Short mmCIF file of C-alpha atoms in Angstrom, two decimals:
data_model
loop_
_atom_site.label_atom_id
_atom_site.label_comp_id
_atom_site.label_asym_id
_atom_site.label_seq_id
_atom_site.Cartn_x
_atom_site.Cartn_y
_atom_site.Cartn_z
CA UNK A 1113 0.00 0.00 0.00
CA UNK A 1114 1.62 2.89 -0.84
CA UNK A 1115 2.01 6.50 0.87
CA UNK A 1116 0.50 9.33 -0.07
CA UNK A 1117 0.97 12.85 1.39
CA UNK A 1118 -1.10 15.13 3.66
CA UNK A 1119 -1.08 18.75 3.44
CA UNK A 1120 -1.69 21.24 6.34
CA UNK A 1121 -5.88 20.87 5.96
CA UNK A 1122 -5.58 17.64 7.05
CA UNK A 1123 -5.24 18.64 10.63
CA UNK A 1124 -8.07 17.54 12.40
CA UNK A 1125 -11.73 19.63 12.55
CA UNK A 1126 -14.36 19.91 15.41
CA UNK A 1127 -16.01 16.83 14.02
CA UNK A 1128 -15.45 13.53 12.13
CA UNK A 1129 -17.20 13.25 8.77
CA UNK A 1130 -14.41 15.57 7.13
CA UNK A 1131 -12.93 13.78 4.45
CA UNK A 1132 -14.19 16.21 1.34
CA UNK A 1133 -11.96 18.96 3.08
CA UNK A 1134 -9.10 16.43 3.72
CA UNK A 1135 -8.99 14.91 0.48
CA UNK A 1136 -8.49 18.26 -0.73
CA UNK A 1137 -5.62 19.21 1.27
CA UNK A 1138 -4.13 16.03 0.25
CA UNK A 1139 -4.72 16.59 -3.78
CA UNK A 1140 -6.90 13.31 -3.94
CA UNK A 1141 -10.62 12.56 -4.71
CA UNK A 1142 -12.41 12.11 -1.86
CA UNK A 1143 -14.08 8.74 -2.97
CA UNK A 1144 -10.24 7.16 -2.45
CA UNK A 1145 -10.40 7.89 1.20
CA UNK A 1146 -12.26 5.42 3.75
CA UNK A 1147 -14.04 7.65 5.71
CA UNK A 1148 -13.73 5.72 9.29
CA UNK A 1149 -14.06 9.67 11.26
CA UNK A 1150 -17.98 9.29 10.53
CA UNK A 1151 -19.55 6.51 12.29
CA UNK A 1152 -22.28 5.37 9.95
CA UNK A 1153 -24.15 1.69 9.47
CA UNK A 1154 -21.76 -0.12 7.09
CA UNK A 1155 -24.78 -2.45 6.38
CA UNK A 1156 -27.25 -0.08 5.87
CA UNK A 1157 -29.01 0.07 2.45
CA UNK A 1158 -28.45 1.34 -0.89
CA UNK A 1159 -29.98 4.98 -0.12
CA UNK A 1160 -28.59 6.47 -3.27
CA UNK A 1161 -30.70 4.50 -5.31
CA UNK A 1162 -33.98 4.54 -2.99
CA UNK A 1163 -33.30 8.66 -4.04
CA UNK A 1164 -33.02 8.26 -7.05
CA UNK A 1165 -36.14 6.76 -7.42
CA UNK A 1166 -38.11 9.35 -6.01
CA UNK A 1167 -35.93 12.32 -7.55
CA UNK A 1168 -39.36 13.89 -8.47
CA UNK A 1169 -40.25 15.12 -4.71
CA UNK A 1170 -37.93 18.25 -5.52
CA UNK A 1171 -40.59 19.46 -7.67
CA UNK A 1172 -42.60 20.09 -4.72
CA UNK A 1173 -42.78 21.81 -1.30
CA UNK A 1174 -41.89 18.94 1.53
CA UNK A 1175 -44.74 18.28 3.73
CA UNK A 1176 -43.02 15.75 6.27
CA UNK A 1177 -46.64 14.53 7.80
CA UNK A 1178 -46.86 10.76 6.68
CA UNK A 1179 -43.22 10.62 7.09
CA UNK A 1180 -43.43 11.31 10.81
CA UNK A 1181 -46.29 9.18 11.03
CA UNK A 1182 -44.44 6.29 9.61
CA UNK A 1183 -41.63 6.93 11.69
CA UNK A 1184 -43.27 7.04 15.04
CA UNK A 1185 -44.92 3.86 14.31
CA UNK A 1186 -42.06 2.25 13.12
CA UNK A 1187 -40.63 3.12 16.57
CA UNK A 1188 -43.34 2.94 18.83
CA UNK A 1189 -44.40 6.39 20.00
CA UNK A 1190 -47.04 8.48 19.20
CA UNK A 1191 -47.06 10.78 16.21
CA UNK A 1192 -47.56 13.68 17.86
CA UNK A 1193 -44.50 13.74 20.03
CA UNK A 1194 -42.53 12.91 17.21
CA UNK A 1195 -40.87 15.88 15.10
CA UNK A 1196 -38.95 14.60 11.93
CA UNK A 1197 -35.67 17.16 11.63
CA UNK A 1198 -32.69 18.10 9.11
CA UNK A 1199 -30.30 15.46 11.02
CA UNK A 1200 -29.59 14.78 14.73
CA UNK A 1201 -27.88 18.08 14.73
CA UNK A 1202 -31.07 20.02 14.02
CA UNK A 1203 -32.81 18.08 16.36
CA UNK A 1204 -30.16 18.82 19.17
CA UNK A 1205 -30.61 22.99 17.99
CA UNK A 1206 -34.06 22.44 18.34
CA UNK A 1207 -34.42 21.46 21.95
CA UNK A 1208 -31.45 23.40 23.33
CA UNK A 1209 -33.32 26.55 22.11
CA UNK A 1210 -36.70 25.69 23.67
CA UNK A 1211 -34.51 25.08 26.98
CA UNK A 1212 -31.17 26.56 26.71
CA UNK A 1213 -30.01 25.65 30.40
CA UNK A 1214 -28.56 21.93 30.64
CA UNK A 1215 -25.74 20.14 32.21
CA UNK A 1216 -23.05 18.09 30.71
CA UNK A 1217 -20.58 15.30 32.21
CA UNK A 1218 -17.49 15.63 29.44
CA UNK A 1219 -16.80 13.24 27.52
CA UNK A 1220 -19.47 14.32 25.42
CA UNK A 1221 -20.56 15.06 21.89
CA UNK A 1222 -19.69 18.75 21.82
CA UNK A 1223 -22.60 19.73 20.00
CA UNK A 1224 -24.57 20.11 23.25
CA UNK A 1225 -22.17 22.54 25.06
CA UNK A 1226 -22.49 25.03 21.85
CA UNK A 1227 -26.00 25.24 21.09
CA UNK A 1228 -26.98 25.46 24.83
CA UNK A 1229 -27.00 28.71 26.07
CA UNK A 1230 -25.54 27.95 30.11
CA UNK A 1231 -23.96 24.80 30.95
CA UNK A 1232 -25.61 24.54 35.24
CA UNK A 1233 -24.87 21.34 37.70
CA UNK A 1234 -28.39 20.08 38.46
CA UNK A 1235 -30.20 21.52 35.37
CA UNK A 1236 -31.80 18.78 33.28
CA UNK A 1237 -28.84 16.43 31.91
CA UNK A 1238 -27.59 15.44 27.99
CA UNK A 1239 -26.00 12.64 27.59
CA UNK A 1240 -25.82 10.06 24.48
CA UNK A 1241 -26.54 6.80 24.71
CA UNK A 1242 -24.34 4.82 23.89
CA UNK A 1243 -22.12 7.56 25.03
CA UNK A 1244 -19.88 9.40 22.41
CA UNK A 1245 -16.86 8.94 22.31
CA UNK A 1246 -16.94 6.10 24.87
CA UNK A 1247 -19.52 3.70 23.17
CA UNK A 1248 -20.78 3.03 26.48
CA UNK A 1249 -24.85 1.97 26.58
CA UNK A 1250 -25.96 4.13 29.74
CA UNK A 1251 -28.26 2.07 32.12
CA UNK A 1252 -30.94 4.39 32.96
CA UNK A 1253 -31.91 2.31 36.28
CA UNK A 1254 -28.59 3.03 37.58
CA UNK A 1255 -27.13 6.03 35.97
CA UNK A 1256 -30.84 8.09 35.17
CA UNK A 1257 -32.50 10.98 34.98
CA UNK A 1258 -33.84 12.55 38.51
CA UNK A 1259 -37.54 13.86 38.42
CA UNK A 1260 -37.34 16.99 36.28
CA UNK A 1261 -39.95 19.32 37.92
CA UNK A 1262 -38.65 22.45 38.89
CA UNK A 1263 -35.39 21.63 36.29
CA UNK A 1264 -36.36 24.33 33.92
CA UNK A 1265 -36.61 21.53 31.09
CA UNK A 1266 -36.13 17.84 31.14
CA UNK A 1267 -33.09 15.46 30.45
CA UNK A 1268 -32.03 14.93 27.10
CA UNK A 1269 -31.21 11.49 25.92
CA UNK A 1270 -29.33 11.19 22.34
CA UNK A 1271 -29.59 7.46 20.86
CA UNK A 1272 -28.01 8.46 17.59
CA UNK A 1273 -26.39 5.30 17.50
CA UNK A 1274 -29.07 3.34 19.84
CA UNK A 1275 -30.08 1.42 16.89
CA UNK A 1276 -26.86 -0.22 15.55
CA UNK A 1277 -25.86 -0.98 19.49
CA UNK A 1278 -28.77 -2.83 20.40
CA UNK A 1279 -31.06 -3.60 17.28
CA UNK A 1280 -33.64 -1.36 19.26
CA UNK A 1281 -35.21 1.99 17.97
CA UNK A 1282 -34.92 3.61 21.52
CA UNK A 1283 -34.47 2.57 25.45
CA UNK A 1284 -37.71 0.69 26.45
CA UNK A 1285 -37.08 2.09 29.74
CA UNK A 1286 -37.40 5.91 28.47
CA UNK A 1287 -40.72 5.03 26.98
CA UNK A 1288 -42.83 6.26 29.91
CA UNK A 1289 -40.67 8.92 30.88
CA UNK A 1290 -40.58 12.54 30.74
CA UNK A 1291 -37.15 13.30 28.43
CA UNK A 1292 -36.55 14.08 25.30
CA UNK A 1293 -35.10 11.74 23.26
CA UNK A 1294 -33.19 12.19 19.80
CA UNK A 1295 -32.25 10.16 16.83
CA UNK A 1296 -30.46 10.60 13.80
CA UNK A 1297 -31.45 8.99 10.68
CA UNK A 1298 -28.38 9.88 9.13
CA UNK A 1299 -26.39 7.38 11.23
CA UNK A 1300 -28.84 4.20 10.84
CA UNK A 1301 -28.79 4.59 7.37
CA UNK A 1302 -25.97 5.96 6.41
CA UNK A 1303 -26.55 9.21 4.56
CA UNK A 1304 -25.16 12.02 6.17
CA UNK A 1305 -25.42 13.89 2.80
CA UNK A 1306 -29.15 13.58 3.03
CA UNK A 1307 -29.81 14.75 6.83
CA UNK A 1308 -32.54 13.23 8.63
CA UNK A 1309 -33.19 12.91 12.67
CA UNK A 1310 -35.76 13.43 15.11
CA UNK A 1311 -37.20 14.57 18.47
CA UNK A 1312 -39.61 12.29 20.68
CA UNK A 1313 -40.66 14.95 23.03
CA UNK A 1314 -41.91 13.93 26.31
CA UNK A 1315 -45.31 15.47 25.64
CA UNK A 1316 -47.20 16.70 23.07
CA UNK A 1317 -46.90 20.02 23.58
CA UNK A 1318 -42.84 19.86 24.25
CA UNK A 1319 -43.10 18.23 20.21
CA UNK A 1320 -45.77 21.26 18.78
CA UNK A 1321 -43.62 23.93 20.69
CA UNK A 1322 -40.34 22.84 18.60
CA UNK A 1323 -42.31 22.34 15.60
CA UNK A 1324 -42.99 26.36 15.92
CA UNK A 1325 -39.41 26.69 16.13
CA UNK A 1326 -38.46 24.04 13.16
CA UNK A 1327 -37.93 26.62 9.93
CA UNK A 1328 -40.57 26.00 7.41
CA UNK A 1329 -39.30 23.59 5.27
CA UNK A 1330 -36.56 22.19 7.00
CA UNK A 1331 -36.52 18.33 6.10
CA UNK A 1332 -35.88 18.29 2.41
CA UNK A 1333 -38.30 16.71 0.04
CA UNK A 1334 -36.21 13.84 -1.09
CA UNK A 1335 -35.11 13.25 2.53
CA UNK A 1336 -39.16 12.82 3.48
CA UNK A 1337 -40.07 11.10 0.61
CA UNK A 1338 -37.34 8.00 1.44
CA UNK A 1339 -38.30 7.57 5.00
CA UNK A 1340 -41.00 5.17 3.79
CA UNK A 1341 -39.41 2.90 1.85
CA UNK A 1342 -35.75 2.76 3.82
CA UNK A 1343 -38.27 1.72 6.43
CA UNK A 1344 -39.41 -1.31 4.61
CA UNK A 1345 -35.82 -2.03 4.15
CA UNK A 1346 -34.51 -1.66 7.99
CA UNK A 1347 -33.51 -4.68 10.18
CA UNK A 1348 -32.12 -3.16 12.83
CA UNK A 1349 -31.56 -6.58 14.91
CA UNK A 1350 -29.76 -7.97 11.85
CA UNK A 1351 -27.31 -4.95 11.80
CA UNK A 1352 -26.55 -4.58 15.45
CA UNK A 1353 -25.70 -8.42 15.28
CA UNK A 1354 -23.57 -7.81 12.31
CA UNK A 1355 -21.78 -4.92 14.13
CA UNK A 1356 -21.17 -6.29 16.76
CA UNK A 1357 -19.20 -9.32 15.14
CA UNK A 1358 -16.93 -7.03 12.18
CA UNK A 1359 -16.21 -4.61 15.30
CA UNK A 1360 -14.73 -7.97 17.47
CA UNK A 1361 -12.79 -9.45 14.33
CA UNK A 1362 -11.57 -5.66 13.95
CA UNK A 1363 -10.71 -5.27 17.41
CA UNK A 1364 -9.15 -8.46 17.45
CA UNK A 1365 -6.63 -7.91 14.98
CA UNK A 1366 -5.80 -4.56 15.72
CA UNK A 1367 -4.63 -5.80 19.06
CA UNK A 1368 -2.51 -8.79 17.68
CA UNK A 1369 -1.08 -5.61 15.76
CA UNK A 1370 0.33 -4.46 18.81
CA UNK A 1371 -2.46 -1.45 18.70
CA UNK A 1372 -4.54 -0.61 22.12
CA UNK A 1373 -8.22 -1.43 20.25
CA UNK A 1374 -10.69 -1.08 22.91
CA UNK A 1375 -14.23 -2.54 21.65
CA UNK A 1376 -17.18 -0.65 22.58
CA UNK A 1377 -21.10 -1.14 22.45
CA UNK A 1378 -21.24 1.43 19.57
CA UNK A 1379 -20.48 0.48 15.67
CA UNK A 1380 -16.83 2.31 16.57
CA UNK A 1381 -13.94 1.24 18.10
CA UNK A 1382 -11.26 3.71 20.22
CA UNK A 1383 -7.71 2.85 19.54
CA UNK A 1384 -4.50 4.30 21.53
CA UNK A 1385 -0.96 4.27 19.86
CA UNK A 1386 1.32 2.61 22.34
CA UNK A 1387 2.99 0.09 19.76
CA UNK A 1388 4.29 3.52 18.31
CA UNK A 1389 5.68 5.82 20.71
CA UNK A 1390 3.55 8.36 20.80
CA UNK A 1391 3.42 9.26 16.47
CA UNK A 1392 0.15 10.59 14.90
CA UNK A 1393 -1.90 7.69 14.31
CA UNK A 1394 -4.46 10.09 12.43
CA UNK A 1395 -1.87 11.22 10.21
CA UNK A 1396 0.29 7.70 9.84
CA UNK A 1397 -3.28 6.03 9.14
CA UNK A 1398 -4.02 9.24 6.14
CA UNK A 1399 -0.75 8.53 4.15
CA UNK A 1400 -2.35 4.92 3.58
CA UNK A 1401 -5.89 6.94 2.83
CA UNK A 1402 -7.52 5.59 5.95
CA UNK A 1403 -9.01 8.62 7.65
CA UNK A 1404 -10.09 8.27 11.89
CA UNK A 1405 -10.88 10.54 14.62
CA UNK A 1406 -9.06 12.32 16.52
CA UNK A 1407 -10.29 12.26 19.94
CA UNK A 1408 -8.09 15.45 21.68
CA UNK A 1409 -11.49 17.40 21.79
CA UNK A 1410 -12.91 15.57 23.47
CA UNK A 1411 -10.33 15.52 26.27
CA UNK A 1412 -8.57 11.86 25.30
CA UNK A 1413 -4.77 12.58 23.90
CA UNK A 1414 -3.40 9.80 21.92
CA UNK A 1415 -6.98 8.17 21.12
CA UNK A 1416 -9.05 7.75 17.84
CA UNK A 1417 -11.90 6.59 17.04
CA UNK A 1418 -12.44 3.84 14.49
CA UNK A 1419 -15.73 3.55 13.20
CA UNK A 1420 -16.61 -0.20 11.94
CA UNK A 1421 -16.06 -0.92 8.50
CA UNK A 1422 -17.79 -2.22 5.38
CA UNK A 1423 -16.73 -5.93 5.07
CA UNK A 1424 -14.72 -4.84 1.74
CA UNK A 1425 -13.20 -2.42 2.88
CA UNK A 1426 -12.41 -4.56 5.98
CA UNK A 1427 -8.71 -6.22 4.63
CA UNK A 1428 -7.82 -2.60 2.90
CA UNK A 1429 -8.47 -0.60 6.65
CA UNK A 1430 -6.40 -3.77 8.49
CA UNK A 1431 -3.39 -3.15 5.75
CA UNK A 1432 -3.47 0.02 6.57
CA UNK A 1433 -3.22 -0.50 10.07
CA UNK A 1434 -0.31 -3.18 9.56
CA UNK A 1435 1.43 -0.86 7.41
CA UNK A 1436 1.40 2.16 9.81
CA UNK A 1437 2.40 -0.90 12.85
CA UNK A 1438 5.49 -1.27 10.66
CA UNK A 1439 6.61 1.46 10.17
CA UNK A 1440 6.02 2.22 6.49
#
């Protein structure tokens, strides 16, 4: 596998998902680059094709109705507490503005701490679950939220990657309770071009306040009119299964590697650098077009995060990895 270089933009940004501006530092098409910064569904279905199928919707406003309705049954809530939005990042914008006072345990996704307005102890909680970076699945029973009258809000659960950890749509034991809970689209099915999340609000009037805050229009009309149909083509048990296996055989050989590969719960893995005294393993990984993220952000020197592969790209991200373990 040979080397190729990395220019100065290939430093690393706030967030994973960065390979267009990478690939362009380096003087390479993006498509050459495995994206591993982004932690998407490596199994997920042909989206591209489900759009292009139904390229038609842009002739027409988006009305995201039967789409939200689809979606909350598909998941189990009720309609009206559901609000469809333009990715898990909207949906995260959305609900810090209607309560703009939270708390936050770093390490965290650090979306929270910039759309919120005041980070308080004791004011309702956001966490992700399974936790990112960690990949840890939170146990509500023992680690949950306390009763959120008088909080100024309620606690904010993000299951972005829920799904492909546990084959599960959301934590049964959140169903009942008052929280908001968030999920991003984007992830299960990986299309982070197309942006799709949403907000299950604890009541119905938490949802229709945010839906007065949602600009007109958000959710694209392509993006609603594949909700349906990826739907039909979802098996979320199947994926978290298959996950959970290609992140152990990953994990697995990374460590006979001489790597520090720590398997999580999520459909990532977070790798330290020990076998190589300390070098960049970001920017060793990039010269052999394998592209990971950087976790210094989020307060963890010397630790990346590796989502899990698509099986063909499996052997090409493990020759990287052998490569960069050698030396070359």
């Amino acid at each position: 596998m040979s080397r190729v270089p990395t220019g100065a933009g290939s430093a690393p940004g706030a967030h994973g998902g960065d390979a267009v501006r990478v690939a362009r530092s380096m003087g390479v098409d993006p498509a050459t680059l495995i994206d591993l910064s982004m932690s998407m569904n490596p199994f997920a279905p042909d989206v591209a094709s489900v759009v292009a199928d139904r390229v038609r919707a842009i002739d027409r406003y988006p009305d995201p109705g039967d789409a939200e309705r689809s979606l909350a049954r598909a998941i189990g809530v009720s309609a009206d507490r559901l609000v469809l939005t333009n990715g898990g990042a909207e949906a995260i914008a959305l609900v810090a503005a209607q309560q703009p006072v939270g708390e936050v345990v770093d390490p965290e996704f650090s979306l929270y701490r910039r759309h919120l307005r005041a980070i308080e102890v004791g004011a309702p909680r956001w966490r992700s679950s399974p936790s990112n970076p960690l990949g840890r699945l939170v146990d509500r029973r023992v680690d949950g939220d306390a009763d959120p009258v008088g909080r100024q809000g309620y606690d904010v659960w993000d299951e972005a990657f829920y799904p492909l950890a546990t084959g599960e749509w959301t934590d049964p034991t959140l169903h009942d309770a008052a929280v908001w809970r968030l999920g991003s689209l984007t992830k299960t099915w990986s299309c982070p071009g197309l942006r799709l999340g949403y907000a299950i609000a604890p009541d119905e009037e938490s949802a229709a306040a945010i839906r007065l805050r949602r600009p007109e229009w958000s959710v694209n009309a392509l993006a609603v009119s594949v909700i349906e149909p990826l739907l039909d083509l979802t098996d979320l048990a199947a994926w978290a299964q298959r996950i959970a296996s290609a992140r152990s055989a990953l994990t697995d050989e990374l460590n006979r590697l001489g790597f520090r590969a720590e398997a999580t719960q999520a459909n990532w893995l977070l790798v330290g650098d020990d076998a190589r005294s300390g070098r960049d393993l970001r920017s060793d990984l990039l010269h052999h077009r394998v592209l990971v993220r950087d976790c210094a952000n989020f307060g963890l020197p010397s630790v990346f995060r590796v989502a899990v592969p698509h099986p063909d790209r499996m052997d090409q991200v493990v020759g990287a990895f052998r490569a960069v373990a050698a030396g070359r």
